[in-house]
PDB file of C-alpha atoms in Angstrom:
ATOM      1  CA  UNK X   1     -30.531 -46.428-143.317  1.00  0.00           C
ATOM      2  CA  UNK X   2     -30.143 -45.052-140.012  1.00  0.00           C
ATOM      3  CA  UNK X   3     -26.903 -44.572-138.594  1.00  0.00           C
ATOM      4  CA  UNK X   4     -28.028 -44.743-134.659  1.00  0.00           C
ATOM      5  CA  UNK X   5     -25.394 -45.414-131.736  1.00  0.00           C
ATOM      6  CA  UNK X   6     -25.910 -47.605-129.282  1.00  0.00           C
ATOM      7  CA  UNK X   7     -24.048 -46.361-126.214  1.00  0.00           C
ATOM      8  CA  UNK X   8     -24.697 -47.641-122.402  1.00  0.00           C
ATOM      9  CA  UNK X   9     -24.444 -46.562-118.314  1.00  0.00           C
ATOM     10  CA  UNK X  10     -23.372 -48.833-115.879  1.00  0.00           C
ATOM     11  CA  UNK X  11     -22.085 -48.265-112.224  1.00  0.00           C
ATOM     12  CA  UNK X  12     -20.180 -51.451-111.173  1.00  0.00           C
ATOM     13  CA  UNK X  13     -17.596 -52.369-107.917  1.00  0.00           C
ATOM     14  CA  UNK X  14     -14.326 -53.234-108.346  1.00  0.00           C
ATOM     15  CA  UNK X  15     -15.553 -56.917-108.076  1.00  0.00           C
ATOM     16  CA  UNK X  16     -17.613 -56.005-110.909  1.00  0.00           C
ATOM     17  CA  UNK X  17     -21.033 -55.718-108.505  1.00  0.00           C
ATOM     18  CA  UNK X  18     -23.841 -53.874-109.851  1.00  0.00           C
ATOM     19  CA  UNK X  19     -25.336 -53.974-106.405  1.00  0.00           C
ATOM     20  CA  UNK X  20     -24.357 -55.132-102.876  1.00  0.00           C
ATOM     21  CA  UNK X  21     -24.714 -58.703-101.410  1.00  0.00           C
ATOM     22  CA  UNK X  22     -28.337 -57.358 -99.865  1.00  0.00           C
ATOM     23  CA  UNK X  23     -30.066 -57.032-103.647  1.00  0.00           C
ATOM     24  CA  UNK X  24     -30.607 -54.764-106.066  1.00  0.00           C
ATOM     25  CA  UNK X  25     -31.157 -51.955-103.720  1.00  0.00           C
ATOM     26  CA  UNK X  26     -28.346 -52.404-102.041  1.00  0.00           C
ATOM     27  CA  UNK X  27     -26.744 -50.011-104.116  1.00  0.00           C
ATOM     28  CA  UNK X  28     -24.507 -47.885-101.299  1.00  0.00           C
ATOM     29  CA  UNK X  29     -20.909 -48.772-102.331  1.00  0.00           C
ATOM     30  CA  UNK X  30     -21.884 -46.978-105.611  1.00  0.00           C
ATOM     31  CA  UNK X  31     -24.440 -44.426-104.479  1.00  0.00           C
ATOM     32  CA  UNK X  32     -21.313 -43.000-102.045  1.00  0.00           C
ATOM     33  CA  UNK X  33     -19.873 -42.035-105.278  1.00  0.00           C
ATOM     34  CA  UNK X  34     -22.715 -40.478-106.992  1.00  0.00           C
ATOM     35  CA  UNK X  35     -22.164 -36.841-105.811  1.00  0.00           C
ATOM     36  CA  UNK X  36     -18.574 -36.567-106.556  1.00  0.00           C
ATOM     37  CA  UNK X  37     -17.458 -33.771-109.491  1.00  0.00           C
ATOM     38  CA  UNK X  38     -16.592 -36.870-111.662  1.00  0.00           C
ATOM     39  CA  UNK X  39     -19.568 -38.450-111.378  1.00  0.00           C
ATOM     40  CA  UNK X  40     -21.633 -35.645-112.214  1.00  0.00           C
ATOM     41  CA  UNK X  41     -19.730 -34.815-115.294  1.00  0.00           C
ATOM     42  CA  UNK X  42     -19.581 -38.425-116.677  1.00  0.00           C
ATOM     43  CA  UNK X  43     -23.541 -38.117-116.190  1.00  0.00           C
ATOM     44  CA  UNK X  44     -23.369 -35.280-118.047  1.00  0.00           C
ATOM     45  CA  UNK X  45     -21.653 -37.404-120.712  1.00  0.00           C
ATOM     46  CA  UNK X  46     -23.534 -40.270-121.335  1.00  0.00           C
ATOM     47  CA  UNK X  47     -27.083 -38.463-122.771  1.00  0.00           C
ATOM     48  CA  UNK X  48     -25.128 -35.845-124.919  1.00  0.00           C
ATOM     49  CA  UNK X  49     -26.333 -36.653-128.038  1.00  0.00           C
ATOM     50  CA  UNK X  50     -29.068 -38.951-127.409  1.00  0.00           C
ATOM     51  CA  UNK X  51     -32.724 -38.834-128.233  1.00  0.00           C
ATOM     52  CA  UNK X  52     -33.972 -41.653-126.904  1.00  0.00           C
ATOM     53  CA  UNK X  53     -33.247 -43.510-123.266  1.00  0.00           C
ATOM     54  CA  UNK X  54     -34.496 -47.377-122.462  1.00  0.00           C
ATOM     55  CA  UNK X  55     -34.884 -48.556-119.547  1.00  0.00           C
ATOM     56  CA  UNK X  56     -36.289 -51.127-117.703  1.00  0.00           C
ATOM     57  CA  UNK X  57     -39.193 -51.197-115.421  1.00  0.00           C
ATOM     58  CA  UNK X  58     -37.105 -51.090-112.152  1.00  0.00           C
ATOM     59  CA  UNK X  59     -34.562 -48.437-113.466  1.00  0.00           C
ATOM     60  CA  UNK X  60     -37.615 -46.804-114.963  1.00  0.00           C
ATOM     61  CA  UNK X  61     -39.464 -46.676-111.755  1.00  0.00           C
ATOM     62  CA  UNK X  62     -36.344 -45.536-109.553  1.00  0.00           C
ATOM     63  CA  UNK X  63     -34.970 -42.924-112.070  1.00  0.00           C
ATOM     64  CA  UNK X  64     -38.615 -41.280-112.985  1.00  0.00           C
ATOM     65  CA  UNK X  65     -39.596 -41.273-109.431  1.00  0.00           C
ATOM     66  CA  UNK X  66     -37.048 -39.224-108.265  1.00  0.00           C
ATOM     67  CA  UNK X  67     -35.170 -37.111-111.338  1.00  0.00           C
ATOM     68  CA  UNK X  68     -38.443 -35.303-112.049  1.00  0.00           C
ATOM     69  CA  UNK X  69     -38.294 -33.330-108.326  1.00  0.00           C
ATOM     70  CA  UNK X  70     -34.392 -32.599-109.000  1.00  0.00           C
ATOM     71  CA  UNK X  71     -35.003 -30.556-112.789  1.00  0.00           C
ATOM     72  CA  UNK X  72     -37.758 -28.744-110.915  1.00  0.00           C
ATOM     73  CA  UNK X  73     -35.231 -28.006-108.023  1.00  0.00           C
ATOM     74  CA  UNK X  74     -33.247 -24.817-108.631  1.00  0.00           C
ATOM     75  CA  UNK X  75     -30.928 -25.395-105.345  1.00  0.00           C
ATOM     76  CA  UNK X  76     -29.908 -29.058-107.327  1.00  0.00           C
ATOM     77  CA  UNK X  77     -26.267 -28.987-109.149  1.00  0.00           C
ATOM     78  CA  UNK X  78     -26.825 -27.660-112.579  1.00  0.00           C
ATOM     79  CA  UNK X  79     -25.103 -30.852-113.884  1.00  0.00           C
ATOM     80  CA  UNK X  80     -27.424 -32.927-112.135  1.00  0.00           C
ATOM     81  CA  UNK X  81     -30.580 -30.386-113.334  1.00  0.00           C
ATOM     82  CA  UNK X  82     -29.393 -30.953-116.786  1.00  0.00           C
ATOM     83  CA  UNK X  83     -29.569 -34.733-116.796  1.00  0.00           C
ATOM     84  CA  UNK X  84     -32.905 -34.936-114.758  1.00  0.00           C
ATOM     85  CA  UNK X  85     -34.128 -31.782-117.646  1.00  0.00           C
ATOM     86  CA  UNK X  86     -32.882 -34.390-120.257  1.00  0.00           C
ATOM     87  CA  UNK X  87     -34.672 -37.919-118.792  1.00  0.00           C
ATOM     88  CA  UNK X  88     -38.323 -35.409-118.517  1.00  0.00           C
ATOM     89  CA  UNK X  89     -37.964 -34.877-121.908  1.00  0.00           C
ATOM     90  CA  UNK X  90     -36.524 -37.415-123.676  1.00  0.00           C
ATOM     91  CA  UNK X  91     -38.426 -40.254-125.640  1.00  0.00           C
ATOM     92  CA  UNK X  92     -38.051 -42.973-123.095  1.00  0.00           C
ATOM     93  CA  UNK X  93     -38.803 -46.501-123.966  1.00  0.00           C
ATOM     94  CA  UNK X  94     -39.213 -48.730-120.440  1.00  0.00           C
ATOM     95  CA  UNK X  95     -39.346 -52.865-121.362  1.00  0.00           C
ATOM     96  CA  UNK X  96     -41.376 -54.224-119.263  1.00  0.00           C
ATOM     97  CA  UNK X  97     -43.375 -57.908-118.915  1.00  0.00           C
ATOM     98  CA  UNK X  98     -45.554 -56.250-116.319  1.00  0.00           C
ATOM     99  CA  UNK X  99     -47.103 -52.790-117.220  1.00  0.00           C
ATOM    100  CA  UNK X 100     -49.071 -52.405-120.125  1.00  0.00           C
ATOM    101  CA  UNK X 101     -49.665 -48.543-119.722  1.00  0.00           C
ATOM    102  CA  UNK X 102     -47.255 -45.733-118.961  1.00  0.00           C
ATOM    103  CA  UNK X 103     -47.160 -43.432-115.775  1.00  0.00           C
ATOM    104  CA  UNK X 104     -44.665 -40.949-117.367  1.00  0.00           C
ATOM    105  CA  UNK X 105     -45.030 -38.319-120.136  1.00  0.00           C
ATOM    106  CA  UNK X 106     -43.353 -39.395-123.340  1.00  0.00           C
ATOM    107  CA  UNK X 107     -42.492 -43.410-122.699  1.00  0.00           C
ATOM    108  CA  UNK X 108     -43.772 -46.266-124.027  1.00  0.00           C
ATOM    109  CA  UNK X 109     -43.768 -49.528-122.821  1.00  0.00           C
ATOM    110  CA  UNK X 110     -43.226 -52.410-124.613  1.00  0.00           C
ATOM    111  CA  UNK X 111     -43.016 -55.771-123.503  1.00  0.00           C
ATOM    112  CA  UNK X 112     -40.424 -57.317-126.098  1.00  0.00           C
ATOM    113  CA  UNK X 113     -36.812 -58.775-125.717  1.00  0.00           C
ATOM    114  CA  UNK X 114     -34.215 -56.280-125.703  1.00  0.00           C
ATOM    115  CA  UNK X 115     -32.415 -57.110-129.132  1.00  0.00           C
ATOM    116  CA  UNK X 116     -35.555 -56.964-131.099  1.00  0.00           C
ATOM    117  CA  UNK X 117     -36.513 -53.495-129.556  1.00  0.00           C
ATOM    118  CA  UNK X 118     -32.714 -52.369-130.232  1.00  0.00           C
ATOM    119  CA  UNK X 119     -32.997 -53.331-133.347  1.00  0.00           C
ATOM    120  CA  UNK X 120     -36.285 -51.410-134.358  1.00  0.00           C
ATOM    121  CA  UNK X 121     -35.290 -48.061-132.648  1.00  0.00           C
ATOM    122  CA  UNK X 122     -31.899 -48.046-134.743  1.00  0.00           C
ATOM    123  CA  UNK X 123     -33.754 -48.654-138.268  1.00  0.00           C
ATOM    124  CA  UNK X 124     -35.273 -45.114-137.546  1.00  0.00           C
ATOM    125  CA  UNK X 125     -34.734 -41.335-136.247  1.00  0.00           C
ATOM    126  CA  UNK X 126     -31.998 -39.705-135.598  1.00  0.00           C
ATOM    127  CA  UNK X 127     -29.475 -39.618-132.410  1.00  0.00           C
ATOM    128  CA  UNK X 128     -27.664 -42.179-130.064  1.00  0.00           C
ATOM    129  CA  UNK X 129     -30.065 -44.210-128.059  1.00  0.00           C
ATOM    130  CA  UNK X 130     -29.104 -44.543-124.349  1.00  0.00           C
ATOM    131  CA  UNK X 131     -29.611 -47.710-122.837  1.00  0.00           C
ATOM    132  CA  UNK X 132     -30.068 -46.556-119.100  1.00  0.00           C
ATOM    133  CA  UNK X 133     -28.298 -48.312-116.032  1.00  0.00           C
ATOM    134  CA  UNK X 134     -30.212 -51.237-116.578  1.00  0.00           C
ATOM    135  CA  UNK X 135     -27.850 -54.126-116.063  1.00  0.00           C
ATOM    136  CA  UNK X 136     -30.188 -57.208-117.692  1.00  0.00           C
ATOM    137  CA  UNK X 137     -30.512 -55.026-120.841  1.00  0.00           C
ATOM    138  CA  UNK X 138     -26.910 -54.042-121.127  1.00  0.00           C
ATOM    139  CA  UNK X 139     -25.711 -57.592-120.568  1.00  0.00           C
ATOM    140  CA  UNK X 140     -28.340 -59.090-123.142  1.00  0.00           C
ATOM    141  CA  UNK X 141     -27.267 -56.095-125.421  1.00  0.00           C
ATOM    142  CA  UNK X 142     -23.588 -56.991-125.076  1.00  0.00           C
ATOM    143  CA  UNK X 143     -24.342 -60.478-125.886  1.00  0.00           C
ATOM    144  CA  UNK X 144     -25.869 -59.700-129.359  1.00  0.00           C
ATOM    145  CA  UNK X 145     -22.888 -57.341-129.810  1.00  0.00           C
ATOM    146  CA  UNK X 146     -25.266 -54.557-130.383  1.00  0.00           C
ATOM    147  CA  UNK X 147     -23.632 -51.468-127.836  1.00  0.00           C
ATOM    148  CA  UNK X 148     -21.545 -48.965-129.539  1.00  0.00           C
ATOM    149  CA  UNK X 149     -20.166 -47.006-126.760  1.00  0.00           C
ATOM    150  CA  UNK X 150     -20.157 -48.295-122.934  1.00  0.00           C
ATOM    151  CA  UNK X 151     -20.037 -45.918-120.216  1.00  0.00           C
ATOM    152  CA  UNK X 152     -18.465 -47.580-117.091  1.00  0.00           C
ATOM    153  CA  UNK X 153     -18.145 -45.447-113.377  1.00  0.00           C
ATOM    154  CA  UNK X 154     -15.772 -48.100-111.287  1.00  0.00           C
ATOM    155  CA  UNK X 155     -16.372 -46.652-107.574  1.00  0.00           C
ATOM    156  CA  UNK X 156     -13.104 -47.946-105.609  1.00  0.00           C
ATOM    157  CA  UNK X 157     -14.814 -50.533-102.987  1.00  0.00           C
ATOM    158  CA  UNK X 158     -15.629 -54.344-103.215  1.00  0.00           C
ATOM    159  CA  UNK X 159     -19.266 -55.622-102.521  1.00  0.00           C
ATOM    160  CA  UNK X 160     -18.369 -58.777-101.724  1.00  0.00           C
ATOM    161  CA  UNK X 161     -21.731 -59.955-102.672  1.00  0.00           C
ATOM    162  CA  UNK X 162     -24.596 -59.490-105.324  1.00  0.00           C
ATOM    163  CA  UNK X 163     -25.031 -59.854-108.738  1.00  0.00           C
ATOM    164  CA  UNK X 164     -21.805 -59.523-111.053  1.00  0.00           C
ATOM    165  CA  UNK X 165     -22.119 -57.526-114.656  1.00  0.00           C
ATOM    166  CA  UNK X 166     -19.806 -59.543-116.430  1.00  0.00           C
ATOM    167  CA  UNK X 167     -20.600 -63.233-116.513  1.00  0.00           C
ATOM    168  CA  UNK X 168     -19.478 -66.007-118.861  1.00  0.00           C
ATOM    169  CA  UNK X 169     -21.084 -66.549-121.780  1.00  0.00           C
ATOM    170  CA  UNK X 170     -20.585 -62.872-123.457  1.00  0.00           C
ATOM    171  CA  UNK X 171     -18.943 -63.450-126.623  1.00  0.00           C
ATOM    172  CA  UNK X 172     -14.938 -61.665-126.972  1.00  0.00           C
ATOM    173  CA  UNK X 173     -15.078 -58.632-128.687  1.00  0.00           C
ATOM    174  CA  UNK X 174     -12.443 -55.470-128.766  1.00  0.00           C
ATOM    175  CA  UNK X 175     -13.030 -51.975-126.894  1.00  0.00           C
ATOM    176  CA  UNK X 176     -10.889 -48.660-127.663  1.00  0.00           C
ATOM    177  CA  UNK X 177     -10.909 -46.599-124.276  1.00  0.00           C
ATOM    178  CA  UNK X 178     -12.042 -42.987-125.550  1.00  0.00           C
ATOM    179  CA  UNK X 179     -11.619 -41.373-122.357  1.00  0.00           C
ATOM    180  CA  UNK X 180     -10.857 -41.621-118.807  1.00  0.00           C
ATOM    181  CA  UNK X 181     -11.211 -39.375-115.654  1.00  0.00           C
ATOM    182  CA  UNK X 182     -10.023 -40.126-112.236  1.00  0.00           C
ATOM    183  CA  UNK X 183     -11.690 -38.498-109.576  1.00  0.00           C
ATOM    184  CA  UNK X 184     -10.416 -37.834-105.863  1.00  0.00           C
ATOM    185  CA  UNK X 185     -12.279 -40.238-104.158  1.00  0.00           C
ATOM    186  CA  UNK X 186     -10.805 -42.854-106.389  1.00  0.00           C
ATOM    187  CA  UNK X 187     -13.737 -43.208-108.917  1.00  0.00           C
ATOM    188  CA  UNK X 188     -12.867 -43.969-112.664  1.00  0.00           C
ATOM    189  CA  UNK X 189     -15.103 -42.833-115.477  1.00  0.00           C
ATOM    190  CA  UNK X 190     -14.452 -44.395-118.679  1.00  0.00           C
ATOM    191  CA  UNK X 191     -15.832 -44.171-121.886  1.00  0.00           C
ATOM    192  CA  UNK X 192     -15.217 -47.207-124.207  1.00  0.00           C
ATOM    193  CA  UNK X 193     -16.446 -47.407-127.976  1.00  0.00           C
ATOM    194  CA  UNK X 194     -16.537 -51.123-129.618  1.00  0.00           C
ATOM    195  CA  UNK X 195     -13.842 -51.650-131.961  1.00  0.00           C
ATOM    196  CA  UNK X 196     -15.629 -53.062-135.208  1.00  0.00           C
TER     197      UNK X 196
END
């Protein structure tokens, strides 16, 4: 039986906002933060070890539109070449209702609910499996307590506005903080792993 981690990325406010009161790409409060030291070295963090990233289609489209150019890009921050090197290579797995083929090298798309597709990838291979900045997934993931280790970057400003990441409903469950980095700017990047 495989013994496959789970582990996620998520960017939130301080009032817990994934993105601004404009709509999901509103997404300044957090992009601000995205060049900092810490946040390039908690990106460097969340794919060690993993063999397979899922996304969904919006992530999917945002992140493999742009990475791509930055691994190619030998003026780009090695950390950040690294992580855009990773996502080209990686077995990526983009859930999606509304594409039935794949634009990228090495994806497939599947158009099933998150749990199920969870599920499947951990009954086989090897590695963690990186569930991608791709709140909806997370949150149904974290509902079916299925996410080993959660990757949180807190950027120190309120949105005021948008969609929260936390919402009621999500059954309790217990978190061990595994590390924490504070950067100058005021950013926290924590790791937490789900206390079973």
């Amino acid at each position: 039986m495989s013994t496959r981690r789970v582990t996620t990325n998520i960017s939130l406010t301080l009032d817990g906002r994934y993105h601004g009161a404009a709509g999901p790409s509103d997404l300044g409060a957090i992009v601000t933060y995205a060049s900092t030291d810490t946040a390039r070295d908690y990106l460097g963090g969340i794919h060690a070890g993993a063999t397979t990233a899922v996304l969904g289609r919006t992530n999917a489209e945002g992140f493999l539109g742009y990475w791509p150019s930055v691994a190619a890009d030998e003026n780009a921050d090695p950390r950040d070449r690294a992580y855009a090197q990773w996502l080209v290579d990686v077995d990526k797995v983009v859930l999606s209702r509304t594409l039935t083929e794949s634009p990228w090298e090495r994806t497939r798309v599947v158009n099933a609910p998150a749990t199920e597709v969870i599920t499947e990838l951990k009954s086989s291979g090897t590695g963690d499996i990186l569930v991608n900045s791709s709140p909806t997934i997370v949150a149904d993931l974290l509902a079916a307590d299925l996410i080993d280790r959660l990757h949180l970057m807190i950027v120190p400003e309120i949105a005021g506005g948008g969609a929260p990441f936390f919402t009621d409903g999500l059954p309790a469950s217990r978190w061990t903080l595994s590390s924490h980095t504070a950067g100058a700017s005021g950013e926290l990047a924590l790791v937490y792993d789900r206390a079973r």
